[in-house]
Amino acid sequence: MMFRTVKLGVTISSIGGYVLYKYYQPPKFTYEEVKKHNKEGDVWVIHKDNVYDVSKFIENHPGGKDKIMLAAGKSVDPYWNLYQQHNKAQVQDILKPMKIGKILNYTPKTEGDLYMKDPIRNPNLKFHSYKPCNAETPVDLIGDNPITPSDLWYIRNHHPVPDINKDKFTLSISGYGINKNLTVEDLKKFKETSLITTIQCGGNRRDGYNKVDKTSGTPWNVGAISTAKWTGVLLSDIVKFNKNVKHVQFESTDTLKASIPVDKAMKGEVLIAYKMNNEEIPRDHGFPLRAIVPGYVGVRNVKWLNKVILSDKEADGPWQRSISYKVLPKEVKDAGKIDSSKIPTMQEMPIQSVITNIDKEDGKYILNGYAWTGSGDEISKVEISNDNGKTWVLSELNKDLNKNQKHWAWTIWKSKYNISNNPCFICRAFDINNKSQPSVVADKWNLRGLNNNTWHKKCYEECYEE
Ligand SMILES: Nc1nc2c(c(=O)[nH]1)N[C@H]1C(S)=C(S)[C@@H](COP(=O)(O)O)O[C@H]1N2
Ligand SMILES: [Mo]
């Protein structure tokens, strides 16, 4: 009905009805009204204080129908903050004819949406979610980039990204007679140390378990892992540990809490980092300070670190004490039925290897992948099977990243096969102590989908250029 009024207004003004044109008021809709138009075939969205009917447009949305449906009945602005490609005149031209009115009592979505201030991200990441952001690194780039470029590092956030003013920021270190507050500049006065470490989320390869039985959590494929050079100060260089200290707790501006055993804190090359790949740590990865705990599960590498607490206890909270990071026995299908306080939380990561991509080049299959173990031990070999695990051959290893340090960074590997071979491959790695990966996924299955380090199988898939 109101739509017609608009059309009529335009027609009359064109034959001289200037008065109507001048006094024409576009229809106003409440947020509640817009919210009702959130189903396929009937989709309204809000941009700034305008309301658009995009029902007919959604199939043509360059980012896919699903993405636009996320904003159905709501404001697109928080999403456009992530996808900056919308900030151009062309987009406004597309929108214009779809405008149906204005929003009544417009309130810009800044406070209401805490994710509005999240940083702009590289669209080549493989996104699982946006609020909070969970995204995998594009693993097919690893062969050419053993050190992951910071903007392509996987992102695993539990909350909105804190917006921190470095000049006002301090790190507090407390417990057992210690009580210091250090600015980033204060930290920089200590001896600077750099380490190249791989960080892997406890849920990396969770999707592999889901084929056995459902698990809870983001269904990560093989890209919840990345490697960077971190620069900062060793925790053991700035804190003297009293013998009663059993755990070192980390807390962050976004309220995450985690802890590590004091032994690791003293001897495990734990870093308080202020640089990632030679630059300030990007906001998504912990600006301005991050705990780097080489070889330990992702969540102990606390971003936006603002407190270090020496304690006789583990950190409180879900990330340490409850089941989030507990590898439950495979028989447990209902976490409510067990006493999880008896099960230790994950810390050091087991040996892992993965085939990241298989390409066809000059009549050969070229396999690339990574291998790594949280103990910091050297990867001695990566074996590939082309006959479903009966026989194995060695792949070629590139250990350059660990030349001057313990093996905290992954070893990249490569293998070549004639095209006449079966297109399916399995990989497994060994460390210098001959520790290797388990073969059967069903044996390692656990309710929270953690620590999947079973033999990794991948087949070559033709991809067609459009
Ligand atoms: N403060 C804080 N630290 C955090 C997280 C977080 O949400 N908040 N996520 C943790 C988890 S589960 C992982 S796997 C890694 C991910 O780090 P990244 O986003 O830099 O890849 O950071 C860890 N540190
Ligand atoms: Mo994680």
Coordinates of C-alpha atoms and ligand atoms in Angstrom, one line a residue:
M1 CA 0.0 0.0 0.0
M2 CA 2.6 2.5 1.1
F3 CA 4.8 1.4 -1.7
R4 CA 2.2 2.6 -4.2
T5 CA 2.1 6.0 -2.5
V6 CA 5.8 6.3 -3.3
K7 CA 5.3 5.5 -7.0
L8 CA 2.3 7.8 -7.2
G9 CA 4.4 10.6 -5.6
V10 CA 7.0 10.3 -8.2
T11 CA 4.6 10.3 -11.1
I12 CA 2.7 13.3 -10.0
S13 CA 5.9 15.3 -9.2
S14 CA 7.1 14.6 -12.7
I15 CA 4.0 16.3 -14.1
G16 CA 4.5 19.2 -11.9
G17 CA 3.2 18.1 -8.6
Y18 CA 6.1 19.7 -6.8
V19 CA 4.1 20.2 -3.6
L20 CA 3.5 16.5 -3.1
Y21 CA 7.1 15.8 -3.9
K22 CA 8.3 18.3 -1.3
Y23 CA 6.0 17.1 1.4
Y24 CA 6.3 13.4 0.7
Q25 CA 7.5 11.4 3.7
P26 CA 8.7 7.9 3.1
P27 CA 7.0 5.3 5.2
K28 CA 8.5 4.5 8.6
F29 CA 8.8 1.1 10.1
T30 CA 9.7 0.0 13.6
Y31 CA 12.5 -2.5 14.2
E32 CA 9.8 -4.9 15.3
E33 CA 8.0 -4.7 12.0
V34 CA 11.2 -5.2 9.9
K35 CA 12.1 -8.2 12.0
K36 CA 9.0 -10.1 10.8
H37 CA 10.4 -10.0 7.2
N38 CA 13.1 -12.6 7.7
K39 CA 12.1 -15.6 5.6
E40 CA 13.0 -16.5 2.1
G41 CA 10.6 -14.8 -0.3
D42 CA 10.1 -12.0 2.2
V43 CA 13.3 -10.4 3.3
W44 CA 13.8 -6.9 4.5
V45 CA 17.1 -5.4 5.8
I46 CA 18.1 -2.2 7.3
H47 CA 21.2 -0.1 6.2
K48 CA 21.8 3.0 8.2
D49 CA 18.3 4.4 8.8
N50 CA 16.8 3.0 5.5
V51 CA 14.7 -0.1 5.1
Y52 CA 15.0 -2.3 1.9
D53 CA 13.0 -5.1 0.5
V54 CA 15.7 -7.5 -0.8
S55 CA 13.4 -10.5 -1.3
K56 CA 14.1 -10.7 -5.1
F57 CA 17.8 -9.9 -4.7
I58 CA 19.0 -12.6 -2.4
E59 CA 19.5 -15.2 -5.0
N60 CA 21.9 -12.8 -6.8
H61 CA 23.9 -11.8 -3.8
P62 CA 27.5 -12.1 -4.7
G63 CA 28.4 -13.4 -1.3
G64 CA 25.7 -16.1 -1.4
K65 CA 22.2 -16.3 -0.2
D66 CA 23.2 -17.6 3.2
K67 CA 25.2 -14.6 4.1
I68 CA 22.5 -12.2 3.3
M69 CA 20.0 -14.3 5.3
L70 CA 22.1 -13.7 8.4
A71 CA 20.9 -10.1 8.3
A72 CA 17.3 -10.9 7.3
G73 CA 15.0 -8.6 9.3
K74 CA 18.0 -6.8 10.8
S75 CA 20.7 -4.3 10.0
V76 CA 23.3 -5.3 7.5
D77 CA 25.8 -2.8 8.9
P78 CA 27.6 -5.1 11.4
Y79 CA 28.1 -7.6 8.5
W80 CA 29.3 -4.9 6.2
N81 CA 31.8 -3.9 8.7
L82 CA 33.4 -7.4 8.2
Y83 CA 32.9 -7.3 4.4
Q84 CA 34.2 -3.9 3.4
Q85 CA 33.6 -4.6 -0.3
H86 CA 30.1 -3.2 0.4
N87 CA 31.5 0.3 1.0
K88 CA 31.3 1.5 -2.6
A89 CA 28.9 3.5 -4.7
Q90 CA 27.9 0.5 -6.9
V91 CA 26.3 -1.1 -3.8
Q92 CA 24.3 2.0 -3.1
D93 CA 23.0 1.9 -6.8
I94 CA 21.9 -1.7 -6.4
L95 CA 20.1 -0.9 -3.2
K96 CA 18.3 2.3 -4.2
P97 CA 15.4 0.7 -6.1
M98 CA 14.8 -1.7 -3.3
K99 CA 14.3 1.0 -0.7
I100 CA 10.8 0.9 0.9
G101 CA 11.1 3.4 3.7
K102 CA 12.9 4.5 6.8
I103 CA 13.4 3.1 10.3
L104 CA 11.4 4.7 13.1
N105 CA 13.5 5.8 16.1
Y106 CA 16.8 4.9 14.4
T107 CA 19.5 3.9 16.8
P108 CA 22.9 3.3 15.2
K109 CA 24.1 -0.3 16.0
T110 CA 27.3 0.5 17.8
E111 CA 26.7 -0.2 21.4
G112 CA 24.1 -2.9 20.8
D113 CA 26.4 -4.9 18.7
L114 CA 29.7 -5.4 20.4
Y115 CA 31.1 -7.0 17.3
M116 CA 30.8 -3.7 15.4
K117 CA 34.4 -2.9 16.3
D118 CA 35.9 -6.2 15.2
P119 CA 38.7 -5.7 12.7
I120 CA 38.3 -6.1 9.0
R121 CA 39.4 -9.6 7.9
N122 CA 41.0 -11.2 4.9
P123 CA 38.1 -12.7 2.9
N124 CA 40.4 -15.7 2.0
L125 CA 40.0 -17.1 5.5
K126 CA 37.6 -20.0 5.7
F127 CA 34.9 -18.6 8.0
H128 CA 32.8 -20.8 10.3
S129 CA 31.2 -17.9 12.2
Y130 CA 31.5 -14.1 12.5
K131 CA 30.3 -13.3 15.9
P132 CA 32.5 -14.4 17.5
C133 CA 34.9 -14.9 14.6
N134 CA 36.0 -18.4 13.9
A135 CA 38.0 -18.9 10.7
E136 CA 40.5 -21.3 9.3
T137 CA 43.7 -20.5 7.5
P138 CA 43.7 -21.4 3.8
V139 CA 45.9 -24.4 4.2
D140 CA 46.8 -24.8 0.5
L141 CA 49.1 -21.8 0.9
I142 CA 51.3 -23.5 3.6
G143 CA 53.7 -25.1 1.1
D144 CA 54.7 -21.7 -0.2
N145 CA 54.3 -19.9 3.2
P146 CA 55.8 -22.0 6.1
I147 CA 55.2 -18.9 8.2
T148 CA 51.6 -18.0 8.0
P149 CA 51.0 -14.3 7.0
S150 CA 49.3 -12.6 9.9
D151 CA 46.2 -11.7 8.0
L152 CA 45.7 -15.4 7.0
W153 CA 46.3 -16.8 10.5
Y154 CA 43.3 -18.8 11.7
I155 CA 41.1 -16.9 14.1
R156 CA 39.4 -18.4 17.2
N157 CA 37.7 -15.8 19.3
H158 CA 35.2 -16.5 22.1
H159 CA 34.1 -12.8 22.3
P160 CA 34.2 -9.5 20.5
V161 CA 37.8 -8.3 19.9
P162 CA 38.8 -5.9 22.6
D163 CA 39.5 -2.3 21.5
I164 CA 42.6 -1.5 23.5
N165 CA 44.5 1.7 23.9
K166 CA 48.1 0.6 24.2
D167 CA 49.2 3.8 25.9
K168 CA 46.8 3.2 28.8
F169 CA 47.3 -0.6 28.9
T170 CA 49.2 -2.3 31.7
L171 CA 50.0 -6.0 32.4
S172 CA 49.7 -6.9 36.1
I173 CA 51.8 -9.6 37.5
S174 CA 50.9 -10.8 41.0
G175 CA 51.0 -13.5 43.6
Y176 CA 53.4 -14.8 46.2
G177 CA 54.8 -11.4 47.0
I178 CA 55.0 -10.1 43.5
N179 CA 52.9 -7.1 42.5
K180 CA 53.9 -5.3 39.4
N181 CA 52.2 -3.3 36.7
L182 CA 54.1 -3.1 33.4
T183 CA 53.4 -1.1 30.3
V184 CA 54.3 -2.5 26.9
E185 CA 57.3 0.0 26.9
D186 CA 58.4 -1.3 30.3
L187 CA 58.4 -4.9 29.0
K188 CA 60.5 -3.8 26.0
K189 CA 63.3 -2.9 28.4
F190 CA 63.9 -6.6 29.2
K191 CA 65.9 -8.9 27.0
E192 CA 64.0 -9.5 23.7
T193 CA 63.4 -13.1 22.6
S194 CA 61.9 -14.4 19.4
L195 CA 60.5 -17.9 18.7
I196 CA 58.7 -19.4 15.8
T197 CA 55.8 -21.4 17.1
T198 CA 52.9 -23.3 15.7
I199 CA 49.6 -22.8 17.5
Q200 CA 46.9 -25.4 17.1
C201 CA 43.3 -25.2 18.4
G202 CA 42.3 -28.2 20.5
G203 CA 39.4 -28.7 18.0
N204 CA 41.5 -28.8 14.9
R205 CA 40.2 -31.7 12.7
R206 CA 37.0 -32.0 14.8
D207 CA 35.0 -32.6 11.6
G208 CA 36.8 -35.9 11.2
Y209 CA 35.2 -37.1 14.5
N210 CA 31.8 -35.9 13.3
K211 CA 31.8 -38.7 10.7
V212 CA 31.9 -41.2 13.6
D213 CA 29.4 -39.5 15.9
K214 CA 28.4 -35.9 16.6
T215 CA 30.6 -33.8 18.8
S216 CA 30.1 -30.3 20.1
G217 CA 32.0 -27.3 18.9
T218 CA 33.1 -25.7 15.6
P219 CA 33.5 -28.4 13.0
W220 CA 37.1 -27.4 12.1
N221 CA 38.7 -29.0 9.1
V222 CA 42.6 -29.1 9.1
G223 CA 43.1 -25.3 9.2
A224 CA 42.7 -24.4 12.9
I225 CA 46.5 -24.2 13.1
S226 CA 49.1 -21.6 12.0
T227 CA 52.7 -20.6 12.5
A228 CA 54.3 -17.3 13.3
K229 CA 57.4 -15.7 14.6
W230 CA 56.6 -14.2 18.0
T231 CA 58.8 -11.6 19.7
G232 CA 58.6 -10.5 23.3
V233 CA 60.1 -11.4 26.7
L234 CA 60.4 -14.8 28.3
L235 CA 58.2 -15.0 31.4
S236 CA 61.1 -16.7 33.2
D237 CA 63.2 -13.6 32.5
I238 CA 60.8 -11.3 34.3
V239 CA 59.4 -13.4 37.1
K240 CA 61.2 -15.4 39.8
F241 CA 59.1 -18.3 40.8
N242 CA 58.7 -19.1 44.5
K243 CA 58.6 -22.8 45.2
N244 CA 55.0 -22.8 46.4
V245 CA 53.8 -21.6 43.0
K246 CA 52.1 -24.5 41.2
H247 CA 50.3 -22.8 38.3
V248 CA 50.6 -19.6 36.3
Q249 CA 47.3 -18.2 35.5
F250 CA 46.6 -15.9 32.5
E251 CA 43.7 -13.5 32.2
S252 CA 42.6 -11.3 29.4
T253 CA 40.6 -8.2 28.6
D254 CA 37.9 -10.3 27.0
T255 CA 37.5 -12.3 30.3
L256 CA 39.1 -15.5 29.2
K257 CA 41.2 -17.3 31.8
A258 CA 43.6 -20.2 31.5
S259 CA 46.6 -21.5 33.3
I260 CA 49.7 -23.6 32.8
P261 CA 51.8 -25.7 35.2
V262 CA 54.7 -23.7 36.8
D263 CA 57.2 -26.1 35.3
K264 CA 56.2 -25.1 31.8
A265 CA 56.3 -21.4 32.8
M266 CA 59.8 -21.8 34.1
K267 CA 61.4 -24.0 31.6
G268 CA 59.1 -24.1 28.5
E269 CA 60.2 -20.9 26.8
V270 CA 56.9 -19.2 27.6
L271 CA 56.8 -15.8 26.0
I272 CA 54.9 -12.6 26.7
A273 CA 54.8 -11.4 23.1
Y274 CA 54.3 -7.9 21.7
K275 CA 55.1 -8.7 18.1
M276 CA 53.8 -11.2 15.6
N277 CA 55.9 -11.7 12.4
N278 CA 57.9 -8.6 13.2
E279 CA 55.0 -6.2 13.6
E280 CA 52.6 -5.2 16.4
I281 CA 50.3 -8.1 17.1
P282 CA 47.1 -7.6 15.0
R283 CA 44.0 -7.0 17.1
D284 CA 42.5 -10.4 16.2
H285 CA 45.5 -12.2 17.6
G286 CA 45.9 -10.4 20.9
F287 CA 47.1 -6.8 20.5
P288 CA 49.0 -5.5 22.5
L289 CA 50.2 -8.6 24.5
R290 CA 49.8 -12.3 24.1
A291 CA 51.0 -15.3 26.1
I292 CA 52.8 -17.7 23.8
V293 CA 53.1 -21.2 25.3
P294 CA 55.0 -23.3 22.8
G295 CA 53.5 -26.7 22.1
Y296 CA 50.5 -26.2 24.3
V297 CA 46.9 -26.2 23.1
G298 CA 45.7 -22.9 21.5
V299 CA 43.6 -21.7 24.4
R300 CA 46.6 -21.5 26.7
N301 CA 48.1 -18.9 24.3
V302 CA 46.0 -16.2 25.9
K303 CA 45.4 -13.1 23.7
W304 CA 44.9 -9.6 25.1
L305 CA 46.8 -10.7 28.1
N306 CA 46.4 -8.3 31.0
K307 CA 47.0 -10.4 34.1
V308 CA 49.6 -13.0 35.1
I309 CA 48.8 -14.6 38.5
L310 CA 51.1 -16.9 40.3
S311 CA 49.0 -19.4 42.2
D312 CA 48.8 -22.8 43.8
K313 CA 45.7 -23.5 41.8
E314 CA 44.6 -23.8 38.2
A315 CA 42.7 -20.9 36.7
D316 CA 38.9 -20.8 37.3
G317 CA 36.4 -20.9 34.5
P318 CA 35.3 -23.1 31.7
W319 CA 38.5 -23.0 29.7
Q320 CA 40.5 -24.7 32.4
R321 CA 38.1 -26.5 34.8
S322 CA 35.1 -27.6 33.0
I323 CA 34.8 -29.9 30.0
S324 CA 35.6 -27.5 27.2
Y325 CA 39.2 -28.8 26.9
K326 CA 38.9 -32.2 28.5
V327 CA 39.4 -35.2 26.4
L328 CA 36.7 -37.5 27.8
P329 CA 36.8 -41.3 27.5
K330 CA 35.2 -42.3 24.2
E331 CA 32.4 -44.1 26.0
V332 CA 31.1 -40.9 27.5
K333 CA 28.2 -39.6 25.4
D334 CA 26.7 -37.3 28.1
A335 CA 29.0 -35.0 29.9
G336 CA 26.5 -34.4 32.7
K337 CA 27.1 -37.9 33.9
I338 CA 30.7 -37.7 34.7
D339 CA 32.9 -35.8 37.3
S340 CA 35.0 -33.8 34.9
S341 CA 37.1 -32.4 37.8
K342 CA 38.9 -35.8 37.8
I343 CA 40.0 -35.5 34.2
P344 CA 43.0 -33.2 33.5
T345 CA 42.5 -30.4 31.0
M346 CA 44.5 -30.4 27.7
Q347 CA 47.9 -28.8 27.7
E348 CA 50.7 -30.2 25.5
M349 CA 49.5 -31.2 22.0
P350 CA 50.2 -34.7 20.7
I351 CA 52.0 -35.4 17.4
Q352 CA 50.1 -34.4 14.4
S353 CA 50.4 -34.4 10.6
V354 CA 48.0 -33.5 7.8
I355 CA 47.9 -33.6 4.0
T356 CA 46.9 -30.0 3.3
N357 CA 46.5 -30.2 -0.5
I358 CA 47.1 -32.4 -3.5
D359 CA 47.8 -30.7 -6.8
K360 CA 48.4 -32.2 -10.3
E361 CA 51.5 -30.8 -12.0
D362 CA 53.5 -32.2 -14.9
G363 CA 51.8 -35.6 -14.8
K364 CA 52.4 -36.0 -11.1
Y365 CA 50.4 -35.6 -7.9
I366 CA 52.1 -33.1 -5.6
L367 CA 51.2 -33.6 -1.9
N368 CA 51.9 -30.9 0.6
G369 CA 51.3 -30.9 4.4
Y370 CA 52.5 -30.1 7.9
A371 CA 53.7 -32.2 10.8
W372 CA 54.3 -31.0 14.3
T373 CA 54.4 -32.1 17.9
G374 CA 53.8 -30.1 21.1
S375 CA 56.8 -31.6 22.9
G376 CA 59.1 -29.5 20.8
D377 CA 60.8 -32.6 19.6
E378 CA 62.1 -32.9 16.0
I379 CA 59.8 -34.6 13.4
S380 CA 62.0 -37.4 12.2
K381 CA 59.8 -38.6 9.3
V382 CA 56.5 -38.2 7.6
E383 CA 55.3 -41.3 5.8
I384 CA 52.7 -41.6 3.0
S385 CA 50.7 -44.6 2.1
N386 CA 49.1 -44.9 -1.3
D387 CA 47.5 -48.3 -0.5
N388 CA 45.3 -47.5 2.5
G389 CA 48.0 -48.1 5.1
K390 CA 49.7 -51.3 3.9
T391 CA 53.0 -49.8 2.7
W392 CA 54.6 -46.4 3.4
V393 CA 57.2 -44.2 1.8
L394 CA 59.0 -41.2 3.2
S395 CA 58.2 -37.7 2.2
E396 CA 60.6 -34.8 1.9
L397 CA 60.8 -32.6 5.0
N398 CA 61.6 -28.9 5.3
K399 CA 62.8 -28.2 8.8
D400 CA 64.1 -24.6 8.1
L401 CA 61.8 -22.9 10.6
N402 CA 63.4 -24.8 13.5
K403 CA 67.1 -24.3 12.5
N404 CA 67.9 -22.1 15.5
Q405 CA 65.4 -23.3 18.1
K406 CA 63.6 -26.2 19.6
H407 CA 61.1 -27.7 17.2
W408 CA 58.2 -25.5 18.2
A409 CA 57.3 -24.8 14.6
W410 CA 55.8 -27.2 12.2
T411 CA 57.8 -29.1 9.6
I412 CA 56.4 -28.7 6.2
W413 CA 56.6 -31.7 3.9
K414 CA 56.1 -32.6 0.2
S415 CA 55.7 -35.8 -1.8
K416 CA 55.3 -36.6 -5.4
Y417 CA 53.5 -39.5 -7.1
N418 CA 52.9 -40.5 -10.7
I419 CA 49.5 -39.7 -11.9
S420 CA 48.9 -43.4 -12.6
N421 CA 48.6 -43.9 -8.8
N422 CA 45.5 -44.3 -6.8
P423 CA 44.4 -40.7 -6.0
C424 CA 44.0 -41.3 -2.3
F425 CA 46.8 -40.9 0.3
I426 CA 47.3 -41.2 4.0
C427 CA 50.0 -39.5 6.1
R428 CA 51.5 -40.1 9.5
A429 CA 54.4 -38.5 11.3
F430 CA 57.0 -39.7 13.8
D431 CA 59.2 -37.7 16.2
I432 CA 62.8 -38.5 17.1
N433 CA 61.5 -40.7 20.0
N434 CA 59.5 -42.7 17.5
K435 CA 56.2 -41.5 18.8
S436 CA 53.5 -41.5 16.1
Q437 CA 49.9 -40.9 15.4
P438 CA 47.0 -43.3 16.2
S439 CA 45.4 -44.8 13.1
V440 CA 41.7 -45.2 13.9
V441 CA 39.5 -42.1 14.3
A442 CA 36.7 -44.0 16.2
D443 CA 39.2 -45.0 18.9
K444 CA 40.1 -41.3 19.6
W445 CA 36.5 -40.0 19.3
N446 CA 35.5 -37.9 22.3
L447 CA 32.4 -35.8 23.0
R448 CA 34.1 -32.5 22.8
G449 CA 35.9 -33.4 19.6
L450 CA 39.4 -32.6 20.9
N451 CA 42.9 -33.7 19.8
N452 CA 42.1 -35.5 16.6
N453 CA 45.6 -36.5 15.5
T454 CA 44.8 -39.7 13.7
W455 CA 46.2 -40.7 10.4
H456 CA 45.1 -38.2 7.9
K457 CA 43.5 -39.3 4.6
K458 CA 42.9 -37.2 1.6
C459 CA 42.1 -37.9 -2.0
Y460 CA 42.9 -35.7 -5.1
E461 CA 39.8 -33.9 -6.3
E462 CA 39.5 -32.4 -9.7
C463 CA 38.4 -28.8 -9.5
Y464 CA 36.8 -27.1 -12.5
E465 CA 37.4 -23.6 -13.4
E466 CA 34.1 -21.8 -13.9
Ligands
LIG1 N1 41.8 -13.8 25.4 C1 41.6 -14.8 24.5 N2 42.6 -15.6 24.3 C2 42.4 -16.7 23.4 C3 41.1 -17.0 22.9 C4 40.1 -16.1 23.2 O1 38.9 -16.2 22.7 N3 40.3 -15.0 24.0 N4 40.9 -18.1 22.1 C5 41.9 -19.2 22.4 C6 41.8 -20.3 21.5 S1 40.6 -21.5 21.8 C7 42.7 -20.5 20.4 S2 42.6 -21.9 19.5 C8 43.7 -19.5 20.1 C9 43.4 -18.9 18.7 O2 44.3 -17.9 18.4 P1 44.2 -17.1 17.1 O3 42.8 -16.5 17.0 O4 45.3 -16.1 17.1 O5 44.4 -18.1 16.0 O6 43.7 -18.4 21.0 C10 43.3 -18.7 22.3 N5 43.5 -17.5 23.2
MO2 MO 41.0 -23.3 20.4

